[in-house]
Short mmCIF file of N, CA, C and O in Angstrom, two decimals:
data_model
loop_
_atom_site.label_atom_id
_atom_site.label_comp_id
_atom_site.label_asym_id
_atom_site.label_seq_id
_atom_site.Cartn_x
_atom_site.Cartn_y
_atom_site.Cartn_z
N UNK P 1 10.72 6.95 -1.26
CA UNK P 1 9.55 7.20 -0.44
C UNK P 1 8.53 7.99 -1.26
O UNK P 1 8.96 8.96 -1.88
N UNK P 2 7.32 7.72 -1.32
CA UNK P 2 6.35 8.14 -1.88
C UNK P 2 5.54 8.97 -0.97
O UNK P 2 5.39 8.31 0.05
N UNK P 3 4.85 10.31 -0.85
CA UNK P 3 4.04 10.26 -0.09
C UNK P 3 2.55 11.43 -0.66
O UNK P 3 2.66 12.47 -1.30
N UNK P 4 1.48 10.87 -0.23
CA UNK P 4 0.25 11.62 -0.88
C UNK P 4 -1.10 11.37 0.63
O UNK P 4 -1.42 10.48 1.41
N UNK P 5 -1.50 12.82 0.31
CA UNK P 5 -2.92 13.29 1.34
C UNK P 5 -4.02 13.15 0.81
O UNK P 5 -4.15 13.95 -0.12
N UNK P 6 -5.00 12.44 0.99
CA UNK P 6 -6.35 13.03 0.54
C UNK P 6 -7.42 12.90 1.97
O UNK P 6 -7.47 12.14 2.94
N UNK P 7 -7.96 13.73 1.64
CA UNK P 7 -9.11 14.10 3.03
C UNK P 7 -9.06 13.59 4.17
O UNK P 7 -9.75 12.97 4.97
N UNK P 8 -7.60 14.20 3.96
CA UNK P 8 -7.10 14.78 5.38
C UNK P 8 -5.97 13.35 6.10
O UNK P 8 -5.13 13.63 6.96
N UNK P 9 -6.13 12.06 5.65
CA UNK P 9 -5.31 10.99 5.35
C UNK P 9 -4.03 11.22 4.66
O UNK P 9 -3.84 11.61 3.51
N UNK P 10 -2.94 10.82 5.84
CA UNK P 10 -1.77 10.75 4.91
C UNK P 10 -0.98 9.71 4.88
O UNK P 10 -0.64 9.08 5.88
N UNK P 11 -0.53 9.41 3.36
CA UNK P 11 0.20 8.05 3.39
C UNK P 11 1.42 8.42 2.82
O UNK P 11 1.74 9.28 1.99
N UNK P 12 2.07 7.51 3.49
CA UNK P 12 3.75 7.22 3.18
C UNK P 12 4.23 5.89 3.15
O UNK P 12 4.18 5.02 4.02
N UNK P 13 4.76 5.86 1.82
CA UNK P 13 5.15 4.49 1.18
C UNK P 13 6.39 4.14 1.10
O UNK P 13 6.89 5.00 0.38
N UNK P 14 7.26 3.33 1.44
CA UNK P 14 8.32 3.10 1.50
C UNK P 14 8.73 1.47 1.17
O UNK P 14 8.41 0.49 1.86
N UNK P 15 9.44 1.48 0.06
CA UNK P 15 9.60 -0.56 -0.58
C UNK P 15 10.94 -0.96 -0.33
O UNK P 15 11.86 -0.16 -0.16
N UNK P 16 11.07 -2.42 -0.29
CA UNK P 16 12.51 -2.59 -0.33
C UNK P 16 12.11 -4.17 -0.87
O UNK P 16 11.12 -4.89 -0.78
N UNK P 17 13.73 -4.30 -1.59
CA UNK P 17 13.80 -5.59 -2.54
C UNK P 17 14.08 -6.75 -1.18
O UNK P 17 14.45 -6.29 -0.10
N UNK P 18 13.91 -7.88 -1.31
CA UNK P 18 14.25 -9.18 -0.62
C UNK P 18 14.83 -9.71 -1.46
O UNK P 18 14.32 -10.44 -2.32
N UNK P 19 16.05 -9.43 -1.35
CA UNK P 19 16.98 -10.91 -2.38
C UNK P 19 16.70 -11.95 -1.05
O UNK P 19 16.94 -13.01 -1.63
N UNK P 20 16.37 -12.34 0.28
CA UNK P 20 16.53 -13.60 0.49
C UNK P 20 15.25 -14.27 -0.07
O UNK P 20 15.40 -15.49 -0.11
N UNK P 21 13.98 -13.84 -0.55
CA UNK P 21 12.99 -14.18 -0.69
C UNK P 21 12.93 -14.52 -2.09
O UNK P 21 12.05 -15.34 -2.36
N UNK P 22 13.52 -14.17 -2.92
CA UNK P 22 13.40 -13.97 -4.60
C UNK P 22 14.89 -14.39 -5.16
O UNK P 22 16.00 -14.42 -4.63
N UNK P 23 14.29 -14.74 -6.72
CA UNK P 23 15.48 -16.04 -7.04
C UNK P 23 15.56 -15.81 -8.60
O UNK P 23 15.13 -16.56 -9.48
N UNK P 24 16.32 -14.40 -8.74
CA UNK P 24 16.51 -14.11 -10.38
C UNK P 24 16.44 -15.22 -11.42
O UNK P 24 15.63 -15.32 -12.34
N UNK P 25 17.36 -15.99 -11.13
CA UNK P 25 17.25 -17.47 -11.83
C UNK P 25 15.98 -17.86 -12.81
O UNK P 25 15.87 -18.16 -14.00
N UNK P 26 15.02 -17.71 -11.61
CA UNK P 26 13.67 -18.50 -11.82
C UNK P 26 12.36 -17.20 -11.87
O UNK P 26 11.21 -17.32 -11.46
N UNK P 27 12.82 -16.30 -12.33
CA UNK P 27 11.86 -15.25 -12.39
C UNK P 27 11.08 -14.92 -11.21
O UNK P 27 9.90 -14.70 -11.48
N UNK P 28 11.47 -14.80 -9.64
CA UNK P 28 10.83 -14.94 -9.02
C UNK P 28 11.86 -13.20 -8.11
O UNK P 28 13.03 -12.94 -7.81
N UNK P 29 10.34 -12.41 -8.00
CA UNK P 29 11.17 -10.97 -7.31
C UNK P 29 10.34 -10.51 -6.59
O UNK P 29 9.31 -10.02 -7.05
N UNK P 30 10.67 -10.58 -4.90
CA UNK P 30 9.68 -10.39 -3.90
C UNK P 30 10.38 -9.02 -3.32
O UNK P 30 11.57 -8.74 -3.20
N UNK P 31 9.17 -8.24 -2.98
CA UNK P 31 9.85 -6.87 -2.28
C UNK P 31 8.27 -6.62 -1.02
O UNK P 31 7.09 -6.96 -0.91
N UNK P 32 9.20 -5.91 -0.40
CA UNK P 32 8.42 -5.42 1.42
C UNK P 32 7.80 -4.32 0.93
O UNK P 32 8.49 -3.98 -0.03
N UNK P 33 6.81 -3.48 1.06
CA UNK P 33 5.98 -2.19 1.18
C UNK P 33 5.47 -2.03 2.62
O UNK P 33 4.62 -2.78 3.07
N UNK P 34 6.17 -0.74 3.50
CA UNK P 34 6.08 -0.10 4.38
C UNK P 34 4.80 0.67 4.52
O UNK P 34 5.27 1.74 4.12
N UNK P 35 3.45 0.99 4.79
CA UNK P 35 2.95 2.15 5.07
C UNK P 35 2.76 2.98 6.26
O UNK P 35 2.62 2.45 7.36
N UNK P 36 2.74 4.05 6.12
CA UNK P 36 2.85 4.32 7.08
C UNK P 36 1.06 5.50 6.98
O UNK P 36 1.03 6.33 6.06
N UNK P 37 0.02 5.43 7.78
CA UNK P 37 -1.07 6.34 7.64
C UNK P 37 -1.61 7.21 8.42
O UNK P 37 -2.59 6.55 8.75
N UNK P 38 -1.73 8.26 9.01
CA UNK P 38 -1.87 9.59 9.50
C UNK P 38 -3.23 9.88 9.28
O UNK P 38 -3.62 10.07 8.13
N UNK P 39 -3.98 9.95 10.21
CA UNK P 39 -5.48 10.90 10.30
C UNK P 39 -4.63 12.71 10.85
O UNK P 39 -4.02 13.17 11.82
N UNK P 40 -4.96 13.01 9.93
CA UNK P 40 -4.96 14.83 10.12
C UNK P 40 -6.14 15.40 10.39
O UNK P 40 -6.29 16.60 10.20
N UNK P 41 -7.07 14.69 10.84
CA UNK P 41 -8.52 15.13 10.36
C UNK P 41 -8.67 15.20 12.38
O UNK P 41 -8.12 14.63 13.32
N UNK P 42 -9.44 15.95 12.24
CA UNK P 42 -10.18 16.50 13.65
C UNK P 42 -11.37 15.66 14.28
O UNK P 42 -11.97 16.02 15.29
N UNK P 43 -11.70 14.22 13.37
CA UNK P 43 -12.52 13.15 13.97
C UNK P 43 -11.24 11.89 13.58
O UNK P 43 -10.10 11.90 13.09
N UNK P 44 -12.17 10.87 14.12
CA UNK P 44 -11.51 9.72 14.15
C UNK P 44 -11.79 9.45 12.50
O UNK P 44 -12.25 10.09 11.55
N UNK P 45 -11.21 8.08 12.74
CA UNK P 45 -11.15 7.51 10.79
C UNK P 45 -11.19 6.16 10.86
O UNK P 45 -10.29 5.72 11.58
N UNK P 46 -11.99 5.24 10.32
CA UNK P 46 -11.61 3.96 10.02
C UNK P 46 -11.56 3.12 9.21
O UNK P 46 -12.53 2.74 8.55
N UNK P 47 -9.77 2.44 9.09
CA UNK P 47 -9.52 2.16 7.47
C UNK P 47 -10.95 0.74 7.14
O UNK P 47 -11.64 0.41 8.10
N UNK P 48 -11.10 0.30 6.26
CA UNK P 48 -12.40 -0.43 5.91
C UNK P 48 -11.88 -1.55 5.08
O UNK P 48 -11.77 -2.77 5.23
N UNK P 49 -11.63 -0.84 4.30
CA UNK P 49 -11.19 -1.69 3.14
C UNK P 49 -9.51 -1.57 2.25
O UNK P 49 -8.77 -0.59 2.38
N UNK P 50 -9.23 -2.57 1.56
CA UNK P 50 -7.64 -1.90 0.40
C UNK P 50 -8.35 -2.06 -0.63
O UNK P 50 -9.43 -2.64 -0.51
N UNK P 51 -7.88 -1.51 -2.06
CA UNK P 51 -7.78 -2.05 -3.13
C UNK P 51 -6.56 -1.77 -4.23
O UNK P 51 -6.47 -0.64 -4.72
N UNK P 52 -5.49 -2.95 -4.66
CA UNK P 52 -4.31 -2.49 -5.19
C UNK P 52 -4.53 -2.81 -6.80
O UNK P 52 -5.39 -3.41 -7.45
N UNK P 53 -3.66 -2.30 -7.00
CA UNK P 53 -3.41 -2.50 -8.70
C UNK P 53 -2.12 -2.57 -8.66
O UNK P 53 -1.39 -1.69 -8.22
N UNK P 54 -1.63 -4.08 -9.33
CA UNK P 54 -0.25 -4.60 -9.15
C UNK P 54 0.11 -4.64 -10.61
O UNK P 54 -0.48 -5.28 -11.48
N UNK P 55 1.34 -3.72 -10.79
CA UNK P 55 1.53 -4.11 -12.38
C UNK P 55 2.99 -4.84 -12.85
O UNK P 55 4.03 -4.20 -12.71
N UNK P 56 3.03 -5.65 -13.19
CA UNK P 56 3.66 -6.45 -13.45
C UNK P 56 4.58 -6.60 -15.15
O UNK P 56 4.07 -7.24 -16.07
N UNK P 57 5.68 -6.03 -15.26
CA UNK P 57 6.14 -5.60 -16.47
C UNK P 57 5.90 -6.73 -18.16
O UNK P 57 5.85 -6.53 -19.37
N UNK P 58 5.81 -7.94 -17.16
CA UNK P 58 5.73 -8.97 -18.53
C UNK P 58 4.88 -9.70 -17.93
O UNK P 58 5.21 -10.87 -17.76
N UNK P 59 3.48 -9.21 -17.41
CA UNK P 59 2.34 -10.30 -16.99
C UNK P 59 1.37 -9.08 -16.64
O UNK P 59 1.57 -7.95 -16.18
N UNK P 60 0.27 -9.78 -17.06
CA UNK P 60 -1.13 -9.11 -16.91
C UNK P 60 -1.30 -8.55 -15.69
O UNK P 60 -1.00 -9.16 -14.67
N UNK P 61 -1.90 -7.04 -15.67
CA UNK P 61 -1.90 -6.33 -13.83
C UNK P 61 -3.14 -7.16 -13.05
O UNK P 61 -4.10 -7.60 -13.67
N UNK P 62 -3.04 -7.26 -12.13
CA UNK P 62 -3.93 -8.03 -10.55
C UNK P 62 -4.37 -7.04 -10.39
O UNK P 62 -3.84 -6.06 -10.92
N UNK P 63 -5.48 -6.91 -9.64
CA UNK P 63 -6.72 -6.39 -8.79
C UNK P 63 -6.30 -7.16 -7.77
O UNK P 63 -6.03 -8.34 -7.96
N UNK P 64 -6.17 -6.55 -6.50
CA UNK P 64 -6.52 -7.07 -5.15
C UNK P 64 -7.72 -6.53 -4.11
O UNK P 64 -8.09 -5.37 -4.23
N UNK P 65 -8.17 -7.19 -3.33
CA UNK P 65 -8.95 -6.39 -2.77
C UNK P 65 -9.66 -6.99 -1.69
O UNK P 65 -10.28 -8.05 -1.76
N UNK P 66 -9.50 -6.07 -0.39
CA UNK P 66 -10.07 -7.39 0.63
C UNK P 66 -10.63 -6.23 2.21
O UNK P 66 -10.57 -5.03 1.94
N UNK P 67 -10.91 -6.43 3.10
CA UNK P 67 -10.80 -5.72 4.29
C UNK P 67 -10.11 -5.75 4.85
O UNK P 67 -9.55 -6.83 5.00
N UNK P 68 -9.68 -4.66 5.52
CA UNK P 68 -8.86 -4.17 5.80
C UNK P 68 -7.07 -4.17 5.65
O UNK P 68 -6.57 -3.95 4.54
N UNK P 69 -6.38 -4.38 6.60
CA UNK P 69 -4.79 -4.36 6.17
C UNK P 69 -4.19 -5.35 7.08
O UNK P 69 -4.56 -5.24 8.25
N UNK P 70 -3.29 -6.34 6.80
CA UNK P 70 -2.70 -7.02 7.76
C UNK P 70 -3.87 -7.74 8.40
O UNK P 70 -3.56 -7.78 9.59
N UNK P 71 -4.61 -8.12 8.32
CA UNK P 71 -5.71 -9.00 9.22
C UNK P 71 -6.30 -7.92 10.43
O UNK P 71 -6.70 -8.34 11.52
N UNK P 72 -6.26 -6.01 9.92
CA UNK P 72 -6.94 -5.44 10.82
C UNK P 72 -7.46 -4.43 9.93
O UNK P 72 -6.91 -4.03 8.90
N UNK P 73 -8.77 -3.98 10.50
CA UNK P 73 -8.86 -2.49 10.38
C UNK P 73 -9.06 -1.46 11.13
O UNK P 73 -10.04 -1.14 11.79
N UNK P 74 -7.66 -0.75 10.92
CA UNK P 74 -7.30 -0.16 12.53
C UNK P 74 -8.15 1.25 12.49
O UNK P 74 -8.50 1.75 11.42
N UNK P 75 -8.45 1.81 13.71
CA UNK P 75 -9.14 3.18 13.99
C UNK P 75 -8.33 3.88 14.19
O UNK P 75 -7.35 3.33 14.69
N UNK P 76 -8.17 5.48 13.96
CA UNK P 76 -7.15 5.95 13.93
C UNK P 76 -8.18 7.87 14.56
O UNK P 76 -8.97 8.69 14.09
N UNK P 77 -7.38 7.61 15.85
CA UNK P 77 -7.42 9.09 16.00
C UNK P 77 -6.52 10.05 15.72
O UNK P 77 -5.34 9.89 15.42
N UNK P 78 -7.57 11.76 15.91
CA UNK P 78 -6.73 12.46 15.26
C UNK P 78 -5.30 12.37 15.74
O UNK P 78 -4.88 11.93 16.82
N UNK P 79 -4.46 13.02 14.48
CA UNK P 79 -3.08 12.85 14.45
C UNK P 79 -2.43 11.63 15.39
O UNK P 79 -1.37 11.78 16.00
N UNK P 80 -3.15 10.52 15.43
CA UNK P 80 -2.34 9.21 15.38
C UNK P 80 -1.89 8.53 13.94
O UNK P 80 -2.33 9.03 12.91
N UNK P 81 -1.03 7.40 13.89
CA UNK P 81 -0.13 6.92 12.73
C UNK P 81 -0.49 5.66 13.17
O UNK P 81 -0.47 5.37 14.37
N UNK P 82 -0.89 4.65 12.03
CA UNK P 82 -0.68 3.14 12.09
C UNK P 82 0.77 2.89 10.98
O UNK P 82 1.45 3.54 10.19
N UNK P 83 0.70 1.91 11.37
CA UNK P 83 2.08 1.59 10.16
C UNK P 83 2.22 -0.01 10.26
O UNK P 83 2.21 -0.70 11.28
N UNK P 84 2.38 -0.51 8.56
CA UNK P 84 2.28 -2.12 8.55
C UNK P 84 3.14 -2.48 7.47
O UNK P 84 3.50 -1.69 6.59
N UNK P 85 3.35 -3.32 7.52
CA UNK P 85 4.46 -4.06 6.50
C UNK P 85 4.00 -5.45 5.57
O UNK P 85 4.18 -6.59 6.00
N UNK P 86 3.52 -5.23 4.56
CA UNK P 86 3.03 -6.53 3.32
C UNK P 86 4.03 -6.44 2.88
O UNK P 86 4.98 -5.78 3.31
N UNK P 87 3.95 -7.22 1.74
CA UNK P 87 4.52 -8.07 0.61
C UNK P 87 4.34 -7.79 -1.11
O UNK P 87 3.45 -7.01 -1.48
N UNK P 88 4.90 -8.21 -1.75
CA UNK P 88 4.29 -8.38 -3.34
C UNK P 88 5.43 -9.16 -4.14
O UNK P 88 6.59 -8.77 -4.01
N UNK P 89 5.19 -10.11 -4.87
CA UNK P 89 5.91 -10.90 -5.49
C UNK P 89 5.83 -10.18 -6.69
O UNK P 89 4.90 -9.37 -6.67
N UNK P 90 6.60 -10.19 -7.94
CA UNK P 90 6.78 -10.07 -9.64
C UNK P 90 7.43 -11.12 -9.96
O UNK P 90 8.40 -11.72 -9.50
N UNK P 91 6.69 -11.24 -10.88
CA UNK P 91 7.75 -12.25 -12.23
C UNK P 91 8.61 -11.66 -13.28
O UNK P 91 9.30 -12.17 -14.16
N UNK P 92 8.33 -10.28 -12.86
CA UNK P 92 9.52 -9.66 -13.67
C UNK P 92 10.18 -8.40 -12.78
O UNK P 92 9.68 -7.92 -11.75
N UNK P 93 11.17 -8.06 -13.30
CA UNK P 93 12.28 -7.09 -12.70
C UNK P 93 11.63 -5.65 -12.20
O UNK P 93 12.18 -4.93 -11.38
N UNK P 94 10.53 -5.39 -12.76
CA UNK P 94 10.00 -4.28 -12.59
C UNK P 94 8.77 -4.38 -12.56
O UNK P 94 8.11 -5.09 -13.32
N UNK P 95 8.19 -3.42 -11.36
CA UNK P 95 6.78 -3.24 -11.51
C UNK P 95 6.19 -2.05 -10.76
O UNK P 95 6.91 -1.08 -10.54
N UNK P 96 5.12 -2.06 -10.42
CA UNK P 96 4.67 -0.85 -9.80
C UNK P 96 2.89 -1.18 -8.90
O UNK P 96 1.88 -1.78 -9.28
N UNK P 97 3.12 -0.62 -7.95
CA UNK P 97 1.62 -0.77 -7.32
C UNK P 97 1.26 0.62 -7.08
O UNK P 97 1.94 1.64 -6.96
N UNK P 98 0.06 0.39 -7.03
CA UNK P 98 -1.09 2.28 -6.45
C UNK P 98 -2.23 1.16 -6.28
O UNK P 98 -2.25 0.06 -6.84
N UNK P 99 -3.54 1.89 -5.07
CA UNK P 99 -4.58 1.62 -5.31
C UNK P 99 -5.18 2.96 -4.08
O UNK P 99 -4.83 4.14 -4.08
N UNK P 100 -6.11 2.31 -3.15
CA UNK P 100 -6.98 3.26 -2.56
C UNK P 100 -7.76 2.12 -1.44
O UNK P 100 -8.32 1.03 -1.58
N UNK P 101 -7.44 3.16 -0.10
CA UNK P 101 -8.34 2.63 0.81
C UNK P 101 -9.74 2.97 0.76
O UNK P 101 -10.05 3.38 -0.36
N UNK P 102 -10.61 2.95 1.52
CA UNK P 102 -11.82 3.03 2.05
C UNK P 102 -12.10 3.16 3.27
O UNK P 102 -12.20 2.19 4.02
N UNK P 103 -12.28 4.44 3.66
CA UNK P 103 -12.09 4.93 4.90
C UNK P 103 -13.45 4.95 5.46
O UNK P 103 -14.37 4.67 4.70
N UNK P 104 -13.71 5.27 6.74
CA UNK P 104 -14.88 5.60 7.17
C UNK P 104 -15.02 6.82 8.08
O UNK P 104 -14.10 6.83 8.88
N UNK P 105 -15.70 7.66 8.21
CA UNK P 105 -15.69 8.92 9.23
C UNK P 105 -16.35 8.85 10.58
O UNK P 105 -17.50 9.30 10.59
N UNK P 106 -15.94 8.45 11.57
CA UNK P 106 -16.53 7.47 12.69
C UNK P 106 -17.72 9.07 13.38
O UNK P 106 -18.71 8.91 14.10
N UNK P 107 -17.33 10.09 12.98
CA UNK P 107 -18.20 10.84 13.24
C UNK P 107 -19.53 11.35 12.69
O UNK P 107 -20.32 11.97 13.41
N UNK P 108 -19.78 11.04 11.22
CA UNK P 108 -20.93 10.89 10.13
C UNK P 108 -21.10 10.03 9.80
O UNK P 108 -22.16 9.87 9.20
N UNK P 109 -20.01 8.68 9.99
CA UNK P 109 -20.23 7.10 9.24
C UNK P 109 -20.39 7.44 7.78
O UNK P 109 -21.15 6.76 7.08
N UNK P 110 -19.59 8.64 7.22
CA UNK P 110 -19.55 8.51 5.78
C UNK P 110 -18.44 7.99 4.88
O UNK P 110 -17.54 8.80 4.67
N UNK P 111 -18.35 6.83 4.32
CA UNK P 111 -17.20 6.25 3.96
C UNK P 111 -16.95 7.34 3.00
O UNK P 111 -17.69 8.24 2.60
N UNK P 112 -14.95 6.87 2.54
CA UNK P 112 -14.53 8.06 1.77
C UNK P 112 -13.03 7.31 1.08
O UNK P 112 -12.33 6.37 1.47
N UNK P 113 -13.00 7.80 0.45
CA UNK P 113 -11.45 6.57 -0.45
C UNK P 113 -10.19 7.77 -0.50
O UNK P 113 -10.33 8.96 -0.77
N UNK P 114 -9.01 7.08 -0.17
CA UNK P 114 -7.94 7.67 0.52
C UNK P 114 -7.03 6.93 -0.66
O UNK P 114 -6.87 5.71 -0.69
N UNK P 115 -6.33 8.09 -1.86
CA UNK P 115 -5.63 7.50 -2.23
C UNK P 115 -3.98 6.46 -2.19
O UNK P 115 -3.32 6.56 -1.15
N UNK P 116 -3.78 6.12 -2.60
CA UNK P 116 -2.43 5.20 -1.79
C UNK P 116 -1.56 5.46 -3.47
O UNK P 116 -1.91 4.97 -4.54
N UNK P 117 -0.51 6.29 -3.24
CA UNK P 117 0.66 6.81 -4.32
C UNK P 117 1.26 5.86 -5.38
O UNK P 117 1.43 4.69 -5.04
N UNK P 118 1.52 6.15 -6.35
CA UNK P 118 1.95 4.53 -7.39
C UNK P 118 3.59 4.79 -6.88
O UNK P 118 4.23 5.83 -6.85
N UNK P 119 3.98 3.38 -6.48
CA UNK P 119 5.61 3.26 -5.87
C UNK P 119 5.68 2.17 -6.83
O UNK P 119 4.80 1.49 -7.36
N UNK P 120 6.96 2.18 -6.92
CA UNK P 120 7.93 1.58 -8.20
C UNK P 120 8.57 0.32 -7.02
O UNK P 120 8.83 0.45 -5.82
N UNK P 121 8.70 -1.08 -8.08
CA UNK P 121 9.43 -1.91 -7.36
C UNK P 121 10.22 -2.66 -8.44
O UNK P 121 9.81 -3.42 -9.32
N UNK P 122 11.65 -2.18 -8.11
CA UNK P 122 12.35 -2.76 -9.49
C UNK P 122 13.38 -3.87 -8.60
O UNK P 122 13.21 -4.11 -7.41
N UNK P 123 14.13 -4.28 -9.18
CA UNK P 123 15.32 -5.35 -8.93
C UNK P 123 16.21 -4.38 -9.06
O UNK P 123 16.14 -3.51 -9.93
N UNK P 124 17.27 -4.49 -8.04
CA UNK P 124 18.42 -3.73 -7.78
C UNK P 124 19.48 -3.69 -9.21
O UNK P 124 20.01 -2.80 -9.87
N UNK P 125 19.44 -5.06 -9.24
CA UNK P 125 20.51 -5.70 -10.43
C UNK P 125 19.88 -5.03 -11.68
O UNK P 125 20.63 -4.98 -12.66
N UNK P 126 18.75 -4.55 -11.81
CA UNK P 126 18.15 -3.52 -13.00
C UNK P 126 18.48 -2.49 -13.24
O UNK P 126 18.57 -1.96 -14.34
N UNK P 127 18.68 -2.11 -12.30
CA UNK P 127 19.21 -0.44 -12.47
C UNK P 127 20.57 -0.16 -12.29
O UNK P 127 20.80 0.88 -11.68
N UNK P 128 21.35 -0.70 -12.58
CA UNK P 128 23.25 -0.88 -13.16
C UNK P 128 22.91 -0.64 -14.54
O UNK P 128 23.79 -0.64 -15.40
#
């Protein structure tokens, strides 16, 4: 579990491998990422945007980047929690993601970027 605050946003990261999804064989290694996000802040918050950085041990890192999360971008009052569950494929045994939301302050409408922690996604069978 990973977890990191910035202005006043808190995230908690949590991965897990899918052997039913992924097929050592054929270089193919899919794992789940949990978040879980927390307004601590004394106004509301709304997530806007993602942007990830996928790194990939034997292939060039991805940029992703899109609105919002899961096909939403949820509003979040104080000390409420959203929490969603994506995806990420590798072609190799190991890798790692971090990037940063884009928040908004529904009380100044001043957007603000909320970092998201670098979590490790290895293959089980790697670490024997």
């Amino acid at each position: 579990m990973k977890t990191t605050t910035t202005e006043g946003v808190q995230i908690v990261v949590r991965t897990e491998f899918r052997p039913d999804l992924s097929n050592a064989l054929e270089s193919q290694f899919f794992f789940n990422y949990t978040i879980e996000i927390t307004n601590n802040n004394y106004f509301d918050v709304k997530l806007l945007n993602r942007n990830w950085f996928i790194f990939d041990s034997i292939n060039e890192p991805r940029f992703v980047s899109g609105e919002g999360v899961i096909g939403e971008q949820p509003l979040l009052k104080q000390n409420q929690t959203f929490t969603y569950t994506s995806g990420c494929d590798l072609q190799s045994e190991i890798g790692t993601m971090k990037g940063f939301y884009t928040f908004e302050n529904q009380l100044t409408g001043e957007h603000f970027q909320v970092i998201i922690p670098t979590f490790e996604l290895y293959f089980p069978g790697k670490l024997n």
